[in-house]
Amino acid sequence: MVVGLIRGSVKGIRKFLRHLGLSVGMCFDDYEFTSLLRSINTRYDNYWLLGWKEHRISSTKSMFILTLIDENNKEYAIRIYVNVGVISMVIPVNSLNITDDTTGITIMMNENMAHLSGRILCITGVKVKRLS
């Protein structure tokens, strides 16, 4: 009986994460990912994100550990595994359209050249564990 209740609550958290877009195969830039996590506390009444921490696994992989509380004050540890890609390119300034959305990308301009760089995070796995 207890195992069934835990599975049901973890299933609800997984459904919530899919609703947010935090599922395997989704990719975000660094800024977009952290903005999505911050929005949990302002957009949803049933869940409260206590915080998160990034752990670097290798040069191309990281793991984010989130602590989330649901409406029944149950605490969950969520591990989000991501592949980390880096975008880096140099283009002429006159071909750069600044009106496009460039969140998460750093742009440095040097005379007539623009250097663009940023991190891209692609989710490879999500694990949920109920703590209390």
Coordinates of C-alpha atoms in Angstrom, one line a residue:
M1 CA 0.0 0.0 0.0
V2 CA 2.7 2.5 1.0
V3 CA 4.7 1.6 -2.2
G4 CA 1.7 2.4 -4.2
L5 CA 1.2 5.8 -2.6
I6 CA 4.9 6.7 -3.2
R7 CA 4.7 5.6 -6.8
G8 CA 1.5 7.7 -7.3
S9 CA 3.1 10.8 -5.9
V10 CA 6.3 10.3 -7.9
K11 CA 4.1 9.8 -11.0
G12 CA 2.4 13.2 -10.3
I13 CA 5.8 14.9 -10.1
R14 CA 6.9 13.3 -13.4
K15 CA 3.7 14.5 -15.0
F16 CA 4.3 18.0 -13.7
L17 CA 7.9 18.0 -15.1
R18 CA 6.6 16.9 -18.5
H19 CA 4.1 19.7 -18.4
L20 CA 7.0 22.2 -17.8
G21 CA 8.9 20.7 -20.7
L22 CA 11.6 19.0 -18.6
S23 CA 11.6 15.7 -20.3
V24 CA 14.1 13.6 -22.2
G25 CA 15.1 15.0 -25.6
M26 CA 14.3 18.7 -24.8
C27 CA 17.1 21.2 -25.3
F28 CA 17.5 24.7 -23.7
D29 CA 20.1 27.4 -23.6
D30 CA 21.5 28.1 -20.2
Y31 CA 19.4 31.2 -19.5
E32 CA 16.2 29.6 -20.7
F33 CA 16.7 26.5 -18.4
T34 CA 17.3 28.5 -15.2
S35 CA 14.4 30.9 -16.1
L36 CA 12.1 27.8 -16.4
L37 CA 13.2 26.6 -13.0
R38 CA 12.7 30.0 -11.4
S39 CA 9.2 30.2 -12.8
I40 CA 8.0 27.2 -10.8
N41 CA 7.6 29.3 -7.6
T42 CA 5.7 32.1 -9.4
R43 CA 3.5 30.2 -11.8
Y44 CA 2.4 27.2 -9.8
D45 CA 0.6 27.0 -6.5
N46 CA 0.9 23.2 -6.0
Y47 CA 4.7 23.0 -6.1
W48 CA 7.5 24.9 -4.5
L49 CA 11.1 24.7 -5.7
L50 CA 13.5 25.0 -2.8
G51 CA 16.6 25.2 -5.0
W52 CA 18.9 23.5 -7.4
K53 CA 22.6 22.8 -7.9
E54 CA 24.6 21.8 -10.9
H55 CA 27.1 19.0 -10.6
R56 CA 29.5 18.6 -13.5
I57 CA 30.0 15.0 -14.4
S58 CA 32.4 15.4 -17.3
S59 CA 33.2 18.1 -19.8
T60 CA 30.1 17.3 -21.8
K61 CA 27.7 16.1 -19.1
S62 CA 26.1 17.7 -16.0
M63 CA 23.5 16.8 -13.5
F64 CA 21.1 19.2 -11.9
I65 CA 19.7 18.2 -8.5
L66 CA 16.4 20.0 -7.7
T67 CA 14.5 19.9 -4.4
L68 CA 10.8 20.3 -4.8
I69 CA 7.9 20.3 -2.4
D70 CA 4.3 19.4 -3.5
E71 CA 1.0 20.6 -2.1
N72 CA 1.0 17.8 0.5
N73 CA 4.4 19.0 1.9
K74 CA 6.2 16.0 0.5
E75 CA 9.8 16.6 -0.5
Y76 CA 11.3 15.2 -3.7
A77 CA 14.9 15.1 -5.0
I78 CA 14.9 15.4 -8.8
R79 CA 18.0 14.6 -10.9
I80 CA 18.1 16.0 -14.4
Y81 CA 20.9 14.7 -16.5
V82 CA 22.0 16.9 -19.4
N83 CA 24.4 16.8 -22.2
V84 CA 26.2 20.2 -22.4
G85 CA 27.0 21.6 -25.8
V86 CA 28.8 24.9 -26.5
I87 CA 27.9 27.1 -29.4
S88 CA 30.7 29.4 -30.6
M89 CA 30.9 31.3 -33.8
V90 CA 32.3 34.5 -35.3
I91 CA 30.3 36.5 -37.9
P92 CA 30.5 39.9 -39.4
V93 CA 28.7 42.6 -37.4
N94 CA 26.7 43.8 -40.4
S95 CA 25.1 40.3 -40.8
L96 CA 24.0 40.2 -37.1
N97 CA 20.4 40.9 -36.5
I98 CA 20.1 42.1 -32.9
T99 CA 16.3 42.1 -33.0
D100 CA 16.3 38.3 -32.9
D101 CA 16.0 36.6 -29.5
T102 CA 19.5 36.0 -28.2
T103 CA 18.8 35.0 -24.6
G104 CA 21.5 32.6 -23.2
I105 CA 24.0 33.6 -25.9
T106 CA 26.9 36.0 -25.1
I107 CA 27.8 38.4 -27.9
M108 CA 31.1 40.3 -27.9
M109 CA 31.7 42.8 -30.6
N110 CA 35.2 43.6 -31.8
E111 CA 35.4 46.3 -34.5
N112 CA 33.6 44.6 -37.4
M113 CA 33.3 41.0 -36.0
A114 CA 30.8 39.6 -33.5
H115 CA 31.8 36.6 -31.3
L116 CA 28.8 34.5 -30.2
S117 CA 29.0 31.8 -27.5
G118 CA 26.7 30.0 -25.1
R119 CA 25.8 26.7 -23.5
I120 CA 23.1 24.4 -24.8
L121 CA 21.6 21.8 -22.4
C122 CA 19.9 18.7 -23.7
I123 CA 18.1 16.5 -21.2
T124 CA 19.1 12.9 -21.3
G125 CA 17.5 11.6 -18.2
V126 CA 15.2 12.5 -15.3
K127 CA 15.0 10.6 -12.0
V128 CA 12.6 11.5 -9.1
K129 CA 13.0 10.3 -5.6
R130 CA 10.6 11.0 -2.7
L131 CA 12.5 12.1 0.4
S132 CA 9.7 12.5 3.0

